[in-house]
Each structure stands twice: as C-alpha cells, then as structure tokens.
PDB file of C-alpha atoms in Angstrom:
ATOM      1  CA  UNK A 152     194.560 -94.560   9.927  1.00  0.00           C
ATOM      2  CA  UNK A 153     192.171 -91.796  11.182  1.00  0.00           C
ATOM      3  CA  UNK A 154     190.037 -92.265   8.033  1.00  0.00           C
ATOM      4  CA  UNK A 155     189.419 -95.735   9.085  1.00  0.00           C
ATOM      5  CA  UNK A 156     189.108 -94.359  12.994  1.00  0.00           C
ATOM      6  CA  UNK A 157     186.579 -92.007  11.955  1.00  0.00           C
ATOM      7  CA  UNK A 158     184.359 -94.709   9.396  1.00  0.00           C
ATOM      8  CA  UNK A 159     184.472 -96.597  12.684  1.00  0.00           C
ATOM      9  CA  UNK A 160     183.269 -93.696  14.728  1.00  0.00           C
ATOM     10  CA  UNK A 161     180.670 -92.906  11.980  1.00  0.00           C
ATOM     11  CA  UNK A 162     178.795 -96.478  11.697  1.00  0.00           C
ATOM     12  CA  UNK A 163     179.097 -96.671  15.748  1.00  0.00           C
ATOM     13  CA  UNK A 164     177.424 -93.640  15.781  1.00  0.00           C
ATOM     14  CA  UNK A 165     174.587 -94.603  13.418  1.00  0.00           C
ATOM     15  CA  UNK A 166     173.834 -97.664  15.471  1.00  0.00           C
ATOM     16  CA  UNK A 167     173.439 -95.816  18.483  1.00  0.00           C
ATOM     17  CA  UNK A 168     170.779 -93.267  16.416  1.00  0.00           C
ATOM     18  CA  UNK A 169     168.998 -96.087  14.721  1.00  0.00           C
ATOM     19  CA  UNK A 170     167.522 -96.849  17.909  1.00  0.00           C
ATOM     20  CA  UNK A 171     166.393 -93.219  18.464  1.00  0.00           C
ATOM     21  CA  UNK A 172     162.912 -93.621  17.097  1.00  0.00           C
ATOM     22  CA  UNK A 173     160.532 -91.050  16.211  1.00  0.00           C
ATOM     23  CA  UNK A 174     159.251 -90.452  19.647  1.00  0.00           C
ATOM     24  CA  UNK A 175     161.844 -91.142  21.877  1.00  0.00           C
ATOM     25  CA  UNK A 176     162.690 -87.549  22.356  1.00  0.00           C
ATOM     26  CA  UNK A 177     159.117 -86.537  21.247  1.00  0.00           C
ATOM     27  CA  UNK A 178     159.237 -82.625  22.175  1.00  0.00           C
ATOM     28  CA  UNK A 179     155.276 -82.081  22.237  1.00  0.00           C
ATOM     29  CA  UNK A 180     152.745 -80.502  19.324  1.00  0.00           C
ATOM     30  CA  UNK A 181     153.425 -76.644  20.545  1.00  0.00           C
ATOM     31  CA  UNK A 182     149.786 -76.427  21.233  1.00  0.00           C
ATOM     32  CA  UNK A 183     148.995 -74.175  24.199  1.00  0.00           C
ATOM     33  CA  UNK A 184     145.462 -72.361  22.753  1.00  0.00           C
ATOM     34  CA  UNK A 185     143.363 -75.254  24.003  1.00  0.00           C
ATOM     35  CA  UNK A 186     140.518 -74.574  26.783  1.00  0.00           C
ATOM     36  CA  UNK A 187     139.078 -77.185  29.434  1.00  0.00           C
ATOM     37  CA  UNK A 188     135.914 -76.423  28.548  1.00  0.00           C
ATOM     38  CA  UNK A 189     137.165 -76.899  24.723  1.00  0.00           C
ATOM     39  CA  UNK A 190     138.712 -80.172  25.915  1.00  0.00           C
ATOM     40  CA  UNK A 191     135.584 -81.286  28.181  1.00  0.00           C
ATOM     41  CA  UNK A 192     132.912 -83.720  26.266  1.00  0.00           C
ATOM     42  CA  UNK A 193     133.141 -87.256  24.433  1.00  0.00           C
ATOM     43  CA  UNK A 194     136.038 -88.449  22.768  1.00  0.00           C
ATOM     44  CA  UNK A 195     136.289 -92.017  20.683  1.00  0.00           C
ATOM     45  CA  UNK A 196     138.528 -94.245  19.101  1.00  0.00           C
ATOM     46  CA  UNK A 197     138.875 -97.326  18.037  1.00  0.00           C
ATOM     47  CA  UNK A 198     137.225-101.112  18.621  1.00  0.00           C
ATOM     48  CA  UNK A 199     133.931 -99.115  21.189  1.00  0.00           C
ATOM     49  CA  UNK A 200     136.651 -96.997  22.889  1.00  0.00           C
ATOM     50  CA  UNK A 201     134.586 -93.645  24.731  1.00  0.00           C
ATOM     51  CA  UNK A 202     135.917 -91.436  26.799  1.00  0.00           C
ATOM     52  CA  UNK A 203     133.711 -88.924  28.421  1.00  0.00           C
ATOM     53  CA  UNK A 204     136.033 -85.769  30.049  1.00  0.00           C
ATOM     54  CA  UNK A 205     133.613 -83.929  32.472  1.00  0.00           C
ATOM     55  CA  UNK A 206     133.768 -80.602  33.018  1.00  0.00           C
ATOM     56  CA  UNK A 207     133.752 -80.535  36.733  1.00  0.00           C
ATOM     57  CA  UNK A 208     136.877 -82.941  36.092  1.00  0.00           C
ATOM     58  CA  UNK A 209     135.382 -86.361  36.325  1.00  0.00           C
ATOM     59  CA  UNK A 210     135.547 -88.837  33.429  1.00  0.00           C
ATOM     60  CA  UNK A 211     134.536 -91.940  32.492  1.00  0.00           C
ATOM     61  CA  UNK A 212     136.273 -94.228  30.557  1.00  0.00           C
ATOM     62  CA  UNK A 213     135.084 -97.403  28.093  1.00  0.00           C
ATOM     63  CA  UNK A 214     137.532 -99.800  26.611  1.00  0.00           C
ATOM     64  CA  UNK A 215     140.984 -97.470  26.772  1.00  0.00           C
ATOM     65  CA  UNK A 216     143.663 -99.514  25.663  1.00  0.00           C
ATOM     66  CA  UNK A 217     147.173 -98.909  27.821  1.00  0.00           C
ATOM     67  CA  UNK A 218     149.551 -96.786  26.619  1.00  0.00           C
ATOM     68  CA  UNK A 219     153.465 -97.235  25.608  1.00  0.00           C
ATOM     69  CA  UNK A 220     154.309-100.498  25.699  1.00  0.00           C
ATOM     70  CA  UNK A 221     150.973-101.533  28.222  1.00  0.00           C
ATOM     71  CA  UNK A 222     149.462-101.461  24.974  1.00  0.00           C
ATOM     72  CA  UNK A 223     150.869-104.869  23.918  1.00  0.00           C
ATOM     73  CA  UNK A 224     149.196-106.439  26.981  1.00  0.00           C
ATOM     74  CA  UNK A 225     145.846-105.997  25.104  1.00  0.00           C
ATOM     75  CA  UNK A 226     143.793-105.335  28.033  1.00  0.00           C
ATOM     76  CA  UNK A 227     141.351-102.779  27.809  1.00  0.00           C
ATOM     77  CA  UNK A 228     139.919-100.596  30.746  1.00  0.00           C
ATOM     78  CA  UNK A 229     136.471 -99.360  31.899  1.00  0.00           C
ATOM     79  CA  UNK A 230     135.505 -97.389  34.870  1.00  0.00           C
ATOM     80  CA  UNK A 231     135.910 -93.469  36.234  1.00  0.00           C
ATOM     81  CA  UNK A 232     138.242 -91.391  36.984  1.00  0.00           C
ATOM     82  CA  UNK A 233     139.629 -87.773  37.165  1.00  0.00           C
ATOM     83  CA  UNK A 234     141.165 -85.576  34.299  1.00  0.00           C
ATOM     84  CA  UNK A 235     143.258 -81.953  33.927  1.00  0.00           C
ATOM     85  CA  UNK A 236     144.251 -80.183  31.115  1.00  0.00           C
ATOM     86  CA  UNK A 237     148.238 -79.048  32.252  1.00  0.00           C
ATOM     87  CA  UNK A 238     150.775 -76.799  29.863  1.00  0.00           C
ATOM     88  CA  UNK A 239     154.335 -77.715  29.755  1.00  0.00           C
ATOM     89  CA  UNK A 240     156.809 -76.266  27.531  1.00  0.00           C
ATOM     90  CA  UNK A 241     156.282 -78.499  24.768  1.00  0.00           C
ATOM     91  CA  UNK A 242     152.443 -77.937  24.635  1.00  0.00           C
ATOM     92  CA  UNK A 243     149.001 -79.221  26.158  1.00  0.00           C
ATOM     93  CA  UNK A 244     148.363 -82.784  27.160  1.00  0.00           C
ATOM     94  CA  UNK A 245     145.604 -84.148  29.157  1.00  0.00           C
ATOM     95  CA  UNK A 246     146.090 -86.557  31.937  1.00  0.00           C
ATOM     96  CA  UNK A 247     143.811 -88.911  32.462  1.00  0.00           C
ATOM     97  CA  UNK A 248     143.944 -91.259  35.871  1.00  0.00           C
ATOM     98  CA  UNK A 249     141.421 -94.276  35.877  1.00  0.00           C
ATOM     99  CA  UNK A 250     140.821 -93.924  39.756  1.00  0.00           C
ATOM    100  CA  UNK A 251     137.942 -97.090  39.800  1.00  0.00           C
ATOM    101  CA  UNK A 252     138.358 -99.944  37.280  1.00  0.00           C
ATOM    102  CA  UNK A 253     134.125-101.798  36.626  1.00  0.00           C
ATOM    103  CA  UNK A 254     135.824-103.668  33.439  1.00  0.00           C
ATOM    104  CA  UNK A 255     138.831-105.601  31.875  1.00  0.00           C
ATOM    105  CA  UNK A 256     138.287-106.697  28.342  1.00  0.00           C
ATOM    106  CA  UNK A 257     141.078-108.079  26.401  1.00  0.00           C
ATOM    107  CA  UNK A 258     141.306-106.280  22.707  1.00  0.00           C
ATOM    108  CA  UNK A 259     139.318-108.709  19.846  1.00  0.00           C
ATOM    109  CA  UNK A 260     143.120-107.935  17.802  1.00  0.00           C
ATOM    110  CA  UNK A 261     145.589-110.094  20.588  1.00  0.00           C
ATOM    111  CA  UNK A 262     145.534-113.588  21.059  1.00  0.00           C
ATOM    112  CA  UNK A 263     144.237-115.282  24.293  1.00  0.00           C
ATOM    113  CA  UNK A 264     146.016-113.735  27.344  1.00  0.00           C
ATOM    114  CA  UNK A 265     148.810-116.017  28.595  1.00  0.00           C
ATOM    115  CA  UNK A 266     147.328-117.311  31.993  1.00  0.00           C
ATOM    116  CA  UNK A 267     150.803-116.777  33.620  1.00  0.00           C
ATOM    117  CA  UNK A 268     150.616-112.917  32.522  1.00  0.00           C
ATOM    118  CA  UNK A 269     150.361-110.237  35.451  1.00  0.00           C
ATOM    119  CA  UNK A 270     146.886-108.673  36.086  1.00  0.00           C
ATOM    120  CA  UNK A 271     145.833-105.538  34.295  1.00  0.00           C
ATOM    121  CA  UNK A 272     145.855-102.152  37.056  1.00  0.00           C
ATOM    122  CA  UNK A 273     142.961-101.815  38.788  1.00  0.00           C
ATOM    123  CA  UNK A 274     144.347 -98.538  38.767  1.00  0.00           C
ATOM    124  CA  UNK A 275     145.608 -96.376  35.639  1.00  0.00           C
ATOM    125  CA  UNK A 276     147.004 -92.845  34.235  1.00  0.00           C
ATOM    126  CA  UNK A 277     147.542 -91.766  30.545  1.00  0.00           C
ATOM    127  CA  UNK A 278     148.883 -88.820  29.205  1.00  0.00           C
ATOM    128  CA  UNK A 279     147.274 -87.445  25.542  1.00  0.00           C
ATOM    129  CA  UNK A 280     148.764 -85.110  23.783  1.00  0.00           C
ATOM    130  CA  UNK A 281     146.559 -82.470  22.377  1.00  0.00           C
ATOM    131  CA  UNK A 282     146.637 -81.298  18.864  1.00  0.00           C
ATOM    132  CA  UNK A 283     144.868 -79.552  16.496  1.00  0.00           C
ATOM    133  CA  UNK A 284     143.331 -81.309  13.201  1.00  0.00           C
ATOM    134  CA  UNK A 285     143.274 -79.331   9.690  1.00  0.00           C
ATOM    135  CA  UNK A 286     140.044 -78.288  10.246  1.00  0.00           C
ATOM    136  CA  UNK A 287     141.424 -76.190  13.536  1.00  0.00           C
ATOM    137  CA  UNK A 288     139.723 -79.295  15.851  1.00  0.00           C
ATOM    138  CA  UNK A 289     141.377 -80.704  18.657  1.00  0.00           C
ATOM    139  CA  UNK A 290     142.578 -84.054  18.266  1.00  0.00           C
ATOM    140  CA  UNK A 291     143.650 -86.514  21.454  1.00  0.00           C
ATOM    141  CA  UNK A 292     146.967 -89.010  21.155  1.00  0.00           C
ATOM    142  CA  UNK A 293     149.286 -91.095  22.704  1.00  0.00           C
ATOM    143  CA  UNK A 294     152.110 -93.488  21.361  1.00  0.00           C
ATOM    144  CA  UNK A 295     152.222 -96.624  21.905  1.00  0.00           C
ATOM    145  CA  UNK A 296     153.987-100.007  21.144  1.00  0.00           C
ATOM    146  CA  UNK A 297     157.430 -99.733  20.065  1.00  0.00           C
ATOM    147  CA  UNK A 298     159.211 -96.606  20.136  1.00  0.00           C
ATOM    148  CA  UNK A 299     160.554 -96.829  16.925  1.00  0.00           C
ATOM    149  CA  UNK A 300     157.360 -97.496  15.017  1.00  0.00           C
ATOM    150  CA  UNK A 301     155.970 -94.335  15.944  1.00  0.00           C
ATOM    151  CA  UNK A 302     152.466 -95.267  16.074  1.00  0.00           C
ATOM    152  CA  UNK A 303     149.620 -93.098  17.370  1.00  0.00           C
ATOM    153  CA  UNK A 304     146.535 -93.755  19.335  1.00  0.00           C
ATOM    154  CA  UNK A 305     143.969 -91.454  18.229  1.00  0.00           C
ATOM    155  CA  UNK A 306     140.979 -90.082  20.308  1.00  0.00           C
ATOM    156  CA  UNK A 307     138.730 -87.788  17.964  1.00  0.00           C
ATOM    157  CA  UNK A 308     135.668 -85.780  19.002  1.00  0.00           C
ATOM    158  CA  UNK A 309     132.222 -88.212  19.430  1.00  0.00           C
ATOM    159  CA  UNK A 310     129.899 -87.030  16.050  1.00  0.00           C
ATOM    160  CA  UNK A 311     127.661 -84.268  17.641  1.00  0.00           C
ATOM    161  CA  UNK A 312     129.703 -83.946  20.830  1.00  0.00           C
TER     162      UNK A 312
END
C-alpha cells in the first residue's frame, strides 16, 4: 500500500511541475556590469521594431510588440516614453514605460483583430532583461506568449549604433 501511495504522490507531483515552464520562476541573467550610457542608443528587432533609449532617459519607441501574454493581442506600439536601467538581485533589466502612444499597428503574423477585442493601452511598460551576447555585447529580452514555451523577444544593438 504505500508503494502505490507514493506512485500516486509521484505522478501528482509531476503534473503539478509540468506546468512549471521555463520561465515561470525565471531568476534573471546575473548581469550587473552593464552601464546606462552602455545601455543608451538604438536597439531593433523584428518586423521594423526600433527602439531608441536616450541618454537623458527619454525613448522612443516603433512597432514594440506587448510583452507576456499582451503579445498574443498582436498590436504593436509607437510613440515616447521614459526608460531606467535598475539592479535587482537577479541582474539588470531595463524598464521601459510608453508614456504617449502616436501608433497602433496590428503585427503582419496575426489574423484580423476580432472587432469585439479590447483596445490596445494608450499607455504601456516593459521590462527587458539585459544580457550579454558571446561576443561580450549586450543583448535586450523579454518572454512572451506562453510560459511554458519559453520564447524570447530579442532587441539587438541597431548596425553602427
């Protein structure tokens, strides 16, 4: 009998873990070397996304898809903003706050928004982590979608930045 109570307690267990994902207790990259001034200039991604981080703090944002599960909406926002570079114990990340939306765009990969579907914010805030490439570069991401896919949004230094 407490073999079978322990199998039990074993594949209830599992379960419960299998929904654990690879971010869901995402710790951070360790990274705490990183500058402003290192973090300040253009960053791009995918599909015409630009961010520009300021270095008197300001940015200005082109076609940033939401984060976490926002980014299934498959709006994408333009418009300015404010940014900081903060430490916490599981390394850098920059927050970025969209503070005055000029554009909505929906992204070319989503079907036609459903007409019922809320409004994207006119107002916004991501958090990227900040990383360091192989070639010692810094490297921008969030996660978004589904938590136990894992997958990365990447924001990589503009060519010549």
């Amino acid at each position: 009998m407490r073999g079978a109570v322990v199998g039990v307690l074993m594949v209830v267990s599992a379960a419960l873990t299998a929904c654990a994902g690879p971010y869901q207790y995402y710790g951070g990259t360790g990274l705490h070397d990183a500058t402003a001034a290192e973090v300040a200039g253009g960053w791009e991604s995918v599909e015409g996304t630009r961010v520009v981080l300021r270095e008197d703090g300001s940015a200005v944002l082109e076609s940033l898809d939401g984060q976490d599960f926002d980014f299934e909406d498959g709006w994408r926002l333009s418009g300015t903003g404010t940014w900081r570079l903060a430490d916490h114990d599981g390394g850098q990340v920059v927050r970025l706050a969209l503070t005055s939306r000029t554009r909505v765009e929906q992204r070319t990969s989503v079907p036609v928004a459903d007409p019922s579907a809320a409004e994207p914010p006119s107002t916004y805030s991501w958090s990227f982590s900040v990383e360091r490439d192989q070639q010692d570069e810094l490297v921008l991401f969030f996660m978004y979608g589904d938590p136990d896919i894992g997958n990365m949004y990447v924001m990589s230094r503009e060519p010549g930045a």
